[in-house]
PDB file of N, CA and C in Angstrom:
ATOM      1  N   MET A   1      -8.936   8.741  -6.360  1.00  0.00           N
ATOM      2  CA  MET A   1      -8.263   8.001  -5.353  1.00  0.00           C
ATOM      3  C   MET A   1      -8.906   6.670  -5.358  1.00  0.00           C
ATOM      4  N   VAL A   2      -8.062   5.534  -5.431  1.00  0.00           N
ATOM      5  CA  VAL A   2      -8.732   4.212  -5.546  1.00  0.00           C
ATOM      6  C   VAL A   2      -8.476   3.439  -4.318  1.00  0.00           C
ATOM      7  N   VAL A   3      -7.351   3.718  -3.661  1.00  0.00           N
ATOM      8  CA  VAL A   3      -7.144   2.866  -2.336  1.00  0.00           C
ATOM      9  C   VAL A   3      -6.500   3.756  -1.343  1.00  0.00           C
ATOM     10  N   VAL A   4      -6.842   3.576  -0.042  1.00  0.00           N
ATOM     11  CA  VAL A   4      -6.307   4.420   1.081  1.00  0.00           C
ATOM     12  C   VAL A   4      -5.794   3.345   2.081  1.00  0.00           C
ATOM     13  N   VAL A   5      -4.534   3.620   2.568  1.00  0.00           N
ATOM     14  CA  VAL A   5      -3.857   2.810   3.640  1.00  0.00           C
ATOM     15  C   VAL A   5      -3.823   3.744   4.770  1.00  0.00           C
ATOM     16  N   PHE A   6      -4.278   3.191   5.930  1.00  0.00           N
ATOM     17  CA  PHE A   6      -4.141   4.026   7.223  1.00  0.00           C
ATOM     18  C   PHE A   6      -4.061   3.098   8.448  1.00  0.00           C
ATOM     19  N   GLY A   7      -3.755   3.711   9.551  1.00  0.00           N
ATOM     20  CA  GLY A   7      -3.631   3.067  10.797  1.00  0.00           C
ATOM     21  C   GLY A   7      -2.085   2.892  11.213  1.00  0.00           C
ATOM     22  N   PHE A   8      -1.290   3.775  10.619  1.00  0.00           N
ATOM     23  CA  PHE A   8       0.152   3.828  10.997  1.00  0.00           C
ATOM     24  C   PHE A   8       0.361   4.333  12.422  1.00  0.00           C
ATOM     25  N   PRO A   9       1.334   3.756  13.187  1.00  0.00           N
ATOM     26  CA  PRO A   9       1.639   4.204  14.479  1.00  0.00           C
ATOM     27  C   PRO A   9       2.035   5.582  14.704  1.00  0.00           C
ATOM     28  N   SER A  10       2.618   6.253  13.597  1.00  0.00           N
ATOM     29  CA  SER A  10       3.050   7.619  13.756  1.00  0.00           C
ATOM     30  C   SER A  10       3.003   8.212  12.320  1.00  0.00           C
ATOM     31  N   LYS A  11       3.061   9.562  12.390  1.00  0.00           N
ATOM     32  CA  LYS A  11       3.073  10.299  11.088  1.00  0.00           C
ATOM     33  C   LYS A  11       4.370  10.043  10.221  1.00  0.00           C
ATOM     34  N   ILE A  12       5.454   9.833  11.008  1.00  0.00           N
ATOM     35  CA  ILE A  12       6.721   9.533  10.410  1.00  0.00           C
ATOM     36  C   ILE A  12       6.604   8.244   9.652  1.00  0.00           C
ATOM     37  N   SER A  13       6.144   7.264  10.357  1.00  0.00           N
ATOM     38  CA  SER A  13       6.043   5.982   9.553  1.00  0.00           C
ATOM     39  C   SER A  13       5.026   6.027   8.365  1.00  0.00           C
ATOM     40  N   ALA A  14       4.043   6.831   8.488  1.00  0.00           N
ATOM     41  CA  ALA A  14       3.126   7.007   7.307  1.00  0.00           C
ATOM     42  C   ALA A  14       3.722   7.684   6.190  1.00  0.00           C
ATOM     43  N   LEU A  15       4.576   8.718   6.488  1.00  0.00           N
ATOM     44  CA  LEU A  15       5.348   9.479   5.541  1.00  0.00           C
ATOM     45  C   LEU A  15       6.487   8.550   4.819  1.00  0.00           C
ATOM     46  N   GLN A  16       7.119   7.729   5.729  1.00  0.00           N
ATOM     47  CA  GLN A  16       8.111   6.782   5.111  1.00  0.00           C
ATOM     48  C   GLN A  16       7.441   5.851   4.043  1.00  0.00           C
ATOM     49  N   PHE A  17       6.244   5.172   4.495  1.00  0.00           N
ATOM     50  CA  PHE A  17       5.556   4.375   3.710  1.00  0.00           C
ATOM     51  C   PHE A  17       5.159   5.110   2.373  1.00  0.00           C
ATOM     52  N   GLU A  18       4.649   6.302   2.458  1.00  0.00           N
ATOM     53  CA  GLU A  18       4.219   6.957   1.225  1.00  0.00           C
ATOM     54  C   GLU A  18       5.374   7.261   0.296  1.00  0.00           C
ATOM     55  N   TRP A  19       6.490   7.600   0.891  1.00  0.00           N
ATOM     56  CA  TRP A  19       7.714   7.761   0.041  1.00  0.00           C
ATOM     57  C   TRP A  19       8.068   6.510  -0.579  1.00  0.00           C
ATOM     58  N   GLU A  20       8.171   5.485   0.173  1.00  0.00           N
ATOM     59  CA  GLU A  20       8.606   4.129  -0.450  1.00  0.00           C
ATOM     60  C   GLU A  20       7.664   3.685  -1.509  1.00  0.00           C
ATOM     61  N   TRP A  21       6.398   3.917  -1.318  1.00  0.00           N
ATOM     62  CA  TRP A  21       5.272   3.592  -2.337  1.00  0.00           C
ATOM     63  C   TRP A  21       5.477   4.384  -3.573  1.00  0.00           C
ATOM     64  N   GLN A  22       5.809   5.571  -3.423  1.00  0.00           N
ATOM     65  CA  GLN A  22       5.935   6.420  -4.553  1.00  0.00           C
ATOM     66  C   GLN A  22       7.290   6.364  -5.313  1.00  0.00           C
ATOM     67  N   ASN A  23       8.284   5.846  -4.681  1.00  0.00           N
ATOM     68  CA  ASN A  23       9.630   5.698  -5.117  1.00  0.00           C
ATOM     69  C   ASN A  23      10.253   4.254  -4.946  1.00  0.00           C
ATOM     70  N   PRO A  24       9.590   3.206  -5.440  1.00  0.00           N
ATOM     71  CA  PRO A  24       9.911   1.937  -5.155  1.00  0.00           C
ATOM     72  C   PRO A  24      11.376   1.602  -5.739  1.00  0.00           C
ATOM     73  N   THR A  25      11.776   2.211  -6.852  1.00  0.00           N
ATOM     74  CA  THR A  25      13.091   2.052  -7.385  1.00  0.00           C
ATOM     75  C   THR A  25      14.200   2.639  -6.650  1.00  0.00           C
ATOM     76  N   ARG A  26      13.889   3.636  -5.915  1.00  0.00           N
ATOM     77  CA  ARG A  26      14.857   4.350  -5.076  1.00  0.00           C
ATOM     78  C   ARG A  26      14.921   3.880  -3.690  1.00  0.00           C
ATOM     79  N   SER A  27      14.063   3.094  -3.273  1.00  0.00           N
ATOM     80  CA  SER A  27      14.024   2.572  -1.909  1.00  0.00           C
ATOM     81  C   SER A  27      14.869   1.352  -1.762  1.00  0.00           C
ATOM     82  N   ARG A  28      15.799   1.344  -0.780  1.00  0.00           N
ATOM     83  CA  ARG A  28      16.691   0.127  -0.612  1.00  0.00           C
ATOM     84  C   ARG A  28      15.897  -1.075  -0.324  1.00  0.00           C
ATOM     85  N   ARG A  29      14.808  -0.902   0.384  1.00  0.00           N
ATOM     86  CA  ARG A  29      14.098  -2.151   0.810  1.00  0.00           C
ATOM     87  C   ARG A  29      13.419  -2.699  -0.438  1.00  0.00           C
ATOM     88  N   MET A  30      12.916  -1.902  -1.298  1.00  0.00           N
ATOM     89  CA  MET A  30      12.042  -2.402  -2.449  1.00  0.00           C
ATOM     90  C   MET A  30      12.819  -2.728  -3.761  1.00  0.00           C
ATOM     91  N   GLN A  31      14.069  -2.126  -3.951  1.00  0.00           N
ATOM     92  CA  GLN A  31      14.753  -2.334  -5.157  1.00  0.00           C
ATOM     93  C   GLN A  31      14.926  -3.813  -5.592  1.00  0.00           C
ATOM     94  N   ASP A  32      15.310  -4.648  -4.639  1.00  0.00           N
ATOM     95  CA  ASP A  32      15.569  -6.161  -4.971  1.00  0.00           C
ATOM     96  C   ASP A  32      14.108  -6.714  -5.134  1.00  0.00           C
ATOM     97  N   LYS A  33      13.283  -6.394  -4.444  1.00  0.00           N
ATOM     98  CA  LYS A  33      11.897  -7.014  -4.654  1.00  0.00           C
ATOM     99  C   LYS A  33      11.261  -6.658  -5.949  1.00  0.00           C
ATOM    100  N   ILE A  34      11.475  -5.393  -6.346  1.00  0.00           N
ATOM    101  CA  ILE A  34      10.927  -4.915  -7.758  1.00  0.00           C
ATOM    102  C   ILE A  34      11.657  -5.719  -8.804  1.00  0.00           C
ATOM    103  N   ARG A  35      12.962  -5.832  -8.721  1.00  0.00           N
ATOM    104  CA  ARG A  35      13.793  -6.535  -9.734  1.00  0.00           C
ATOM    105  C   ARG A  35      13.338  -8.038  -9.797  1.00  0.00           C
ATOM    106  N   ASN A  36      13.021  -8.658  -8.724  1.00  0.00           N
ATOM    107  CA  ASN A  36      12.624 -10.039  -8.721  1.00  0.00           C
ATOM    108  C   ASN A  36      11.245 -10.317  -9.053  1.00  0.00           C
ATOM    109  N   CYS A  37      10.307  -9.360  -9.025  1.00  0.00           N
ATOM    110  CA  CYS A  37       8.896  -9.555  -9.353  1.00  0.00           C
ATOM    111  C   CYS A  37       8.722  -9.692 -10.814  1.00  0.00           C
ATOM    112  N   SER A  38       8.026 -10.730 -11.188  1.00  0.00           N
ATOM    113  CA  SER A  38       7.813 -10.907 -12.574  1.00  0.00           C
ATOM    114  C   SER A  38       6.453 -10.217 -12.948  1.00  0.00           C
ATOM    115  N   ASN A  39       6.319  -9.723 -14.085  1.00  0.00           N
ATOM    116  CA  ASN A  39       5.070  -9.172 -14.632  1.00  0.00           C
ATOM    117  C   ASN A  39       4.570  -7.981 -13.813  1.00  0.00           C
ATOM    118  N   ILE A  40       5.423  -7.194 -13.241  1.00  0.00           N
ATOM    119  CA  ILE A  40       5.017  -6.066 -12.494  1.00  0.00           C
ATOM    120  C   ILE A  40       4.585  -4.929 -13.415  1.00  0.00           C
ATOM    121  N   GLY A  41       5.218  -4.836 -14.516  1.00  0.00           N
ATOM    122  CA  GLY A  41       4.916  -3.841 -15.576  1.00  0.00           C
ATOM    123  C   GLY A  41       5.468  -2.430 -15.234  1.00  0.00           C
ATOM    124  N   ASN A  42       4.918  -1.440 -16.003  1.00  0.00           N
ATOM    125  CA  ASN A  42       5.361  -0.088 -15.741  1.00  0.00           C
ATOM    126  C   ASN A  42       4.831   0.443 -14.503  1.00  0.00           C
ATOM    127  N   LEU A  43       5.828   0.914 -13.738  1.00  0.00           N
ATOM    128  CA  LEU A  43       5.579   1.344 -12.228  1.00  0.00           C
ATOM    129  C   LEU A  43       4.700   2.577 -12.218  1.00  0.00           C
ATOM    130  N   TYR A  44       4.383   3.180 -13.355  1.00  0.00           N
ATOM    131  CA  TYR A  44       3.494   4.350 -13.204  1.00  0.00           C
ATOM    132  C   TYR A  44       2.028   3.999 -13.456  1.00  0.00           C
ATOM    133  N   LEU A  45       1.745   2.624 -13.800  1.00  0.00           N
ATOM    134  CA  LEU A  45       0.420   2.261 -14.028  1.00  0.00           C
ATOM    135  C   LEU A  45      -0.225   1.883 -12.758  1.00  0.00           C
ATOM    136  N   LEU A  46      -1.600   1.843 -12.630  1.00  0.00           N
ATOM    137  CA  LEU A  46      -2.280   1.662 -11.486  1.00  0.00           C
ATOM    138  C   LEU A  46      -2.099   0.209 -11.003  1.00  0.00           C
ATOM    139  N   ARG A  47      -2.082  -0.792 -11.966  1.00  0.00           N
ATOM    140  CA  ARG A  47      -1.893  -2.163 -11.724  1.00  0.00           C
ATOM    141  C   ARG A  47      -0.490  -2.452 -11.009  1.00  0.00           C
ATOM    142  N   ALA A  48       0.477  -1.788 -11.456  1.00  0.00           N
ATOM    143  CA  ALA A  48       1.827  -1.892 -10.865  1.00  0.00           C
ATOM    144  C   ALA A  48       1.751  -1.255  -9.464  1.00  0.00           C
ATOM    145  N   LYS A  49       1.196  -0.128  -9.337  1.00  0.00           N
ATOM    146  CA  LYS A  49       1.069   0.607  -8.008  1.00  0.00           C
ATOM    147  C   LYS A  49       0.498  -0.387  -6.965  1.00  0.00           C
ATOM    148  N   ILE A  50      -0.609  -0.958  -7.372  1.00  0.00           N
ATOM    149  CA  ILE A  50      -1.330  -1.859  -6.432  1.00  0.00           C
ATOM    150  C   ILE A  50      -0.350  -3.024  -6.082  1.00  0.00           C
ATOM    151  N   ARG A  51       0.346  -3.629  -7.109  1.00  0.00           N
ATOM    152  CA  ARG A  51       1.181  -4.696  -6.839  1.00  0.00           C
ATOM    153  C   ARG A  51       2.391  -4.294  -5.982  1.00  0.00           C
ATOM    154  N   VAL A  52       2.894  -3.095  -6.037  1.00  0.00           N
ATOM    155  CA  VAL A  52       3.901  -2.557  -5.131  1.00  0.00           C
ATOM    156  C   VAL A  52       3.371  -2.482  -3.767  1.00  0.00           C
ATOM    157  N   LEU A  53       2.103  -1.835  -3.695  1.00  0.00           N
ATOM    158  CA  LEU A  53       1.486  -1.757  -2.388  1.00  0.00           C
ATOM    159  C   LEU A  53       1.450  -3.161  -1.611  1.00  0.00           C
ATOM    160  N   TYR A  54       1.002  -4.103  -2.335  1.00  0.00           N
ATOM    161  CA  TYR A  54       0.783  -5.462  -1.599  1.00  0.00           C
ATOM    162  C   TYR A  54       2.169  -6.036  -1.323  1.00  0.00           C
ATOM    163  N   GLU A  55       3.091  -5.872  -2.104  1.00  0.00           N
ATOM    164  CA  GLU A  55       4.482  -6.296  -1.818  1.00  0.00           C
ATOM    165  C   GLU A  55       4.963  -5.669  -0.622  1.00  0.00           C
ATOM    166  N   MET A  56       4.804  -4.281  -0.551  1.00  0.00           N
ATOM    167  CA  MET A  56       5.212  -3.513   0.614  1.00  0.00           C
ATOM    168  C   MET A  56       4.601  -3.975   1.965  1.00  0.00           C
ATOM    169  N   LEU A  57       3.269  -4.177   1.909  1.00  0.00           N
ATOM    170  CA  LEU A  57       2.463  -4.649   3.073  1.00  0.00           C
ATOM    171  C   LEU A  57       2.892  -5.999   3.505  1.00  0.00           C
ATOM    172  N   SER A  58       3.512  -6.764   2.693  1.00  0.00           N
ATOM    173  CA  SER A  58       3.973  -8.092   2.998  1.00  0.00           C
ATOM    174  C   SER A  58       5.347  -8.215   3.559  1.00  0.00           C
ATOM    175  N   MET A  59       6.015  -7.081   3.658  1.00  0.00           N
ATOM    176  CA  MET A  59       7.458  -6.949   4.091  1.00  0.00           C
ATOM    177  C   MET A  59       7.569  -6.168   5.356  1.00  0.00           C
ATOM    178  N   PRO A  60       8.622  -6.498   6.114  1.00  0.00           N
ATOM    179  CA  PRO A  60       8.871  -5.704   7.297  1.00  0.00           C
ATOM    180  C   PRO A  60       9.382  -4.239   6.876  1.00  0.00           C
ATOM    181  N   PRO A  61       9.047  -3.263   7.577  1.00  0.00           N
ATOM    182  CA  PRO A  61       8.300  -3.282   8.965  1.00  0.00           C
ATOM    183  C   PRO A  61       6.819  -3.201   8.682  1.00  0.00           C
ATOM    184  N   TRP A  62       6.359  -2.907   7.447  1.00  0.00           N
ATOM    185  CA  TRP A  62       4.908  -2.682   7.273  1.00  0.00           C
ATOM    186  C   TRP A  62       4.051  -3.777   7.647  1.00  0.00           C
ATOM    187  N   ARG A  63       4.387  -5.092   7.517  1.00  0.00           N
ATOM    188  CA  ARG A  63       3.548  -6.161   7.745  1.00  0.00           C
ATOM    189  C   ARG A  63       3.309  -6.412   9.299  1.00  0.00           C
ATOM    190  N   ARG A  64       4.049  -5.692  10.110  1.00  0.00           N
ATOM    191  CA  ARG A  64       3.866  -5.709  11.557  1.00  0.00           C
ATOM    192  C   ARG A  64       2.812  -4.711  12.082  1.00  0.00           C
ATOM    193  N   PHE A  65       2.592  -3.668  11.238  1.00  0.00           N
ATOM    194  CA  PHE A  65       1.700  -2.650  11.655  1.00  0.00           C
ATOM    195  C   PHE A  65       0.231  -3.059  11.481  1.00  0.00           C
ATOM    196  N   PRO A  66      -0.699  -2.565  12.409  1.00  0.00           N
ATOM    197  CA  PRO A  66      -2.134  -2.978  12.275  1.00  0.00           C
ATOM    198  C   PRO A  66      -2.774  -2.005  11.375  1.00  0.00           C
ATOM    199  N   LEU A  67      -2.431  -2.158  10.079  1.00  0.00           N
ATOM    200  CA  LEU A  67      -2.952  -1.258   9.044  1.00  0.00           C
ATOM    201  C   LEU A  67      -4.293  -1.629   8.505  1.00  0.00           C
ATOM    202  N   ARG A  68      -4.921  -0.651   7.821  1.00  0.00           N
ATOM    203  CA  ARG A  68      -6.204  -0.913   7.163  1.00  0.00           C
ATOM    204  C   ARG A  68      -6.135  -0.530   5.678  1.00  0.00           C
ATOM    205  N   VAL A  69      -6.579  -1.265   4.787  1.00  0.00           N
ATOM    206  CA  VAL A  69      -6.621  -1.021   3.423  1.00  0.00           C
ATOM    207  C   VAL A  69      -8.029  -0.766   3.001  1.00  0.00           C
ATOM    208  N   ASN A  70      -8.394   0.402   2.474  1.00  0.00           N
ATOM    209  CA  ASN A  70      -9.660   0.752   2.110  1.00  0.00           C
ATOM    210  C   ASN A  70      -9.758   0.905   0.674  1.00  0.00           C
ATOM    211  N   TRP A  71     -10.559   0.113  -0.081  1.00  0.00           N
ATOM    212  CA  TRP A  71     -10.783   0.364  -1.483  1.00  0.00           C
ATOM    213  C   TRP A  71     -12.035   1.249  -1.485  1.00  0.00           C
ATOM    214  N   ASN A  72     -11.917   2.297  -2.365  1.00  0.00           N
ATOM    215  CA  ASN A  72     -13.024   3.233  -2.433  1.00  0.00           C
ATOM    216  C   ASN A  72     -14.213   2.690  -3.343  1.00  0.00           C
ATOM    217  N   SER A  73     -13.900   1.605  -4.095  1.00  0.00           N
ATOM    218  CA  SER A  73     -15.035   0.896  -4.866  1.00  0.00           C
ATOM    219  C   SER A  73     -14.360  -0.272  -5.179  1.00  0.00           C
ATOM    220  N   SER A  74     -15.196  -1.292  -5.556  1.00  0.00           N
ATOM    221  CA  SER A  74     -14.774  -2.632  -5.985  1.00  0.00           C
ATOM    222  C   SER A  74     -14.295  -2.719  -7.390  1.00  0.00           C
ATOM    223  N   ASP A  75     -14.318  -1.631  -8.112  1.00  0.00           N
ATOM    224  CA  ASP A  75     -13.937  -1.600  -9.578  1.00  0.00           C
ATOM    225  C   ASP A  75     -12.598  -2.028  -9.831  1.00  0.00           C
ATOM    226  N   HIS A  76     -11.533  -1.727  -8.992  1.00  0.00           N
ATOM    227  CA  HIS A  76     -10.168  -2.000  -9.178  1.00  0.00           C
ATOM    228  C   HIS A  76      -9.655  -3.198  -8.417  1.00  0.00           C
ATOM    229  N   GLN A  77     -10.468  -3.944  -7.679  1.00  0.00           N
ATOM    230  CA  GLN A  77      -9.923  -5.022  -6.890  1.00  0.00           C
ATOM    231  C   GLN A  77      -9.409  -6.205  -7.758  1.00  0.00           C
ATOM    232  N   GLU A  78      -9.729  -6.149  -9.070  1.00  0.00           N
ATOM    233  CA  GLU A  78      -9.107  -7.308  -9.941  1.00  0.00           C
ATOM    234  C   GLU A  78      -7.663  -7.126  -9.989  1.00  0.00           C
ATOM    235  N   TYR A  79      -7.133  -5.938  -9.610  1.00  0.00           N
ATOM    236  CA  TYR A  79      -5.658  -5.859  -9.773  1.00  0.00           C
ATOM    237  C   TYR A  79      -4.799  -6.579  -8.712  1.00  0.00           C
ATOM    238  N   VAL A  80      -5.419  -7.149  -7.723  1.00  0.00           N
ATOM    239  CA  VAL A  80      -4.802  -7.793  -6.607  1.00  0.00           C
ATOM    240  C   VAL A  80      -4.612  -9.289  -6.985  1.00  0.00           C
ATOM    241  N   ILE A  81      -5.104  -9.732  -7.988  1.00  0.00           N
ATOM    242  CA  ILE A  81      -5.073 -11.200  -8.410  1.00  0.00           C
ATOM    243  C   ILE A  81      -3.706 -11.815  -8.264  1.00  0.00           C
ATOM    244  N   ASN A  82      -2.754 -11.166  -8.809  1.00  0.00           N
ATOM    245  CA  ASN A  82      -1.397 -11.771  -8.719  1.00  0.00           C
ATOM    246  C   ASN A  82      -0.458 -11.158  -7.624  1.00  0.00           C
ATOM    247  N   CYS A  83      -1.124 -10.461  -6.696  1.00  0.00           N
ATOM    248  CA  CYS A  83      -0.377  -9.984  -5.589  1.00  0.00           C
ATOM    249  C   CYS A  83      -0.307 -10.829  -4.465  1.00  0.00           C
ATOM    250  N   PRO A  84       0.729 -10.729  -3.627  1.00  0.00           N
ATOM    251  CA  PRO A  84       0.976 -11.605  -2.370  1.00  0.00           C
ATOM    252  C   PRO A  84      -0.267 -11.433  -1.412  1.00  0.00           C
ATOM    253  N   THR A  85      -0.521 -12.445  -0.652  1.00  0.00           N
ATOM    254  CA  THR A  85      -1.542 -12.476   0.367  1.00  0.00           C
ATOM    255  C   THR A  85      -1.049 -11.586   1.461  1.00  0.00           C
ATOM    256  N   LEU A  86      -1.908 -10.637   2.021  1.00  0.00           N
ATOM    257  CA  LEU A  86      -1.607  -9.750   3.134  1.00  0.00           C
ATOM    258  C   LEU A  86      -1.642 -10.508   4.443  1.00  0.00           C
ATOM    259  N   PRO A  87      -0.839 -10.076   5.383  1.00  0.00           N
ATOM    260  CA  PRO A  87      -0.978 -10.703   6.743  1.00  0.00           C
ATOM    261  C   PRO A  87      -2.413 -10.601   7.266  1.00  0.00           C
ATOM    262  N   ILE A  88      -2.848 -11.568   8.030  1.00  0.00           N
ATOM    263  CA  ILE A  88      -4.132 -11.726   8.496  1.00  0.00           C
ATOM    264  C   ILE A  88      -4.655 -10.531   9.295  1.00  0.00           C
ATOM    265  N   HIS A  89      -3.838  -9.789   9.927  1.00  0.00           N
ATOM    266  CA  HIS A  89      -4.296  -8.690  10.807  1.00  0.00           C
ATOM    267  C   HIS A  89      -4.461  -7.450   9.989  1.00  0.00           C
ATOM    268  N   ILE A  90      -4.086  -7.386   8.776  1.00  0.00           N
ATOM    269  CA  ILE A  90      -4.303  -6.184   8.027  1.00  0.00           C
ATOM    270  C   ILE A  90      -5.810  -6.281   7.480  1.00  0.00           C
ATOM    271  N   ASP A  91      -6.555  -5.335   7.760  1.00  0.00           N
ATOM    272  CA  ASP A  91      -7.979  -5.251   7.414  1.00  0.00           C
ATOM    273  C   ASP A  91      -8.202  -4.685   6.122  1.00  0.00           C
ATOM    274  N   ILE A  92      -8.973  -5.392   5.219  1.00  0.00           N
ATOM    275  CA  ILE A  92      -9.243  -4.910   3.929  1.00  0.00           C
ATOM    276  C   ILE A  92     -10.706  -4.663   3.907  1.00  0.00           C
ATOM    277  N   GLN A  93     -11.146  -3.426   3.382  1.00  0.00           N
ATOM    278  CA  GLN A  93     -12.498  -3.134   3.358  1.00  0.00           C
ATOM    279  C   GLN A  93     -12.785  -2.312   2.080  1.00  0.00           C
ATOM    280  N   THR A  94     -14.135  -2.302   1.750  1.00  0.00           N
ATOM    281  CA  THR A  94     -14.489  -1.339   0.592  1.00  0.00           C
ATOM    282  C   THR A  94     -15.603  -0.464   1.095  1.00  0.00           C
ATOM    283  N   ALA A  95     -15.311   0.852   0.969  1.00  0.00           N
ATOM    284  CA  ALA A  95     -16.212   1.908   1.455  1.00  0.00           C
ATOM    285  C   ALA A  95     -15.862   3.224   0.759  1.00  0.00           C
ATOM    286  N   PRO A  96     -16.817   4.069   0.546  1.00  0.00           N
ATOM    287  CA  PRO A  96     -16.370   5.344   0.136  1.00  0.00           C
ATOM    288  C   PRO A  96     -15.550   6.156   1.088  1.00  0.00           C
ATOM    289  N   ILE A  97     -14.661   6.998   0.647  1.00  0.00           N
ATOM    290  CA  ILE A  97     -13.765   7.524   1.403  1.00  0.00           C
ATOM    291  C   ILE A  97     -14.435   8.436   2.600  1.00  0.00           C
ATOM    292  N   GLU A  98     -15.644   8.928   2.180  1.00  0.00           N
ATOM    293  CA  GLU A  98     -16.358   9.766   3.315  1.00  0.00           C
ATOM    294  C   GLU A  98     -16.683   9.012   4.480  1.00  0.00           C
ATOM    295  N   GLN A  99     -16.815   7.650   4.343  1.00  0.00           N
ATOM    296  CA  GLN A  99     -17.239   6.785   5.543  1.00  0.00           C
ATOM    297  C   GLN A  99     -16.149   6.315   6.315  1.00  0.00           C
ATOM    298  N   LEU A 100     -14.868   6.657   6.018  1.00  0.00           N
ATOM    299  CA  LEU A 100     -13.736   6.075   6.779  1.00  0.00           C
ATOM    300  C   LEU A 100     -13.787   6.598   8.255  1.00  0.00           C
ATOM    301  N   ASP A 101     -13.403   5.749   9.235  1.00  0.00           N
ATOM    302  CA  ASP A 101     -13.394   6.200  10.559  1.00  0.00           C
ATOM    303  C   ASP A 101     -11.991   6.687  10.988  1.00  0.00           C
ATOM    304  N   VAL A 102     -11.462   7.587  10.215  1.00  0.00           N
ATOM    305  CA  VAL A 102     -10.118   8.187  10.500  1.00  0.00           C
ATOM    306  C   VAL A 102     -10.276   9.371  11.138  1.00  0.00           C
ATOM    307  N   TYR A 103      -9.528   9.717  12.192  1.00  0.00           N
ATOM    308  CA  TYR A 103      -9.612  10.966  12.939  1.00  0.00           C
ATOM    309  C   TYR A 103      -8.568  11.885  12.366  1.00  0.00           C
ATOM    310  N   ILE A 104      -9.019  13.112  12.000  1.00  0.00           N
ATOM    311  CA  ILE A 104      -8.106  14.133  11.372  1.00  0.00           C
ATOM    312  C   ILE A 104      -8.048  15.209  12.419  1.00  0.00           C
ATOM    313  N   THR A 105      -6.774  15.531  12.766  1.00  0.00           N
ATOM    314  CA  THR A 105      -6.618  16.663  13.782  1.00  0.00           C
ATOM    315  C   THR A 105      -6.324  17.906  13.017  1.00  0.00           C
ATOM    316  N   LYS A 106      -6.870  18.900  13.526  1.00  0.00           N
ATOM    317  CA  LYS A 106      -6.639  20.215  12.908  1.00  0.00           C
ATOM    318  C   LYS A 106      -5.505  20.843  13.697  1.00  0.00           C
ATOM    319  N   GLY A 107      -4.588  21.590  12.858  1.00  0.00           N
ATOM    320  CA  GLY A 107      -3.407  22.039  13.477  1.00  0.00           C
ATOM    321  C   GLY A 107      -2.887  23.209  12.853  1.00  0.00           C
TER     322      GLY A 107
END
């Protein structure tokens, strides 16, 4: 795992985000964006997945959420060079996944 996005207001919005990120060509919101992006490349490659992530985080409704993006290491951060700038309230950090302050509920 390279990057984790968390801080969604509900489980439903987190699942919607996950589906849209995994299926950008089937998502109504992302279809036009993907078509208009130059140099996005093969959508199955990590570089393209990161580009899609940053495109999504720059679009409604995701850009309004107080999300956090955690890179598990700095090895792959070179992939964000041609990505859009994220909204200022989205926190970007680099830390091992074990150090994330995310609460997991057992159920």
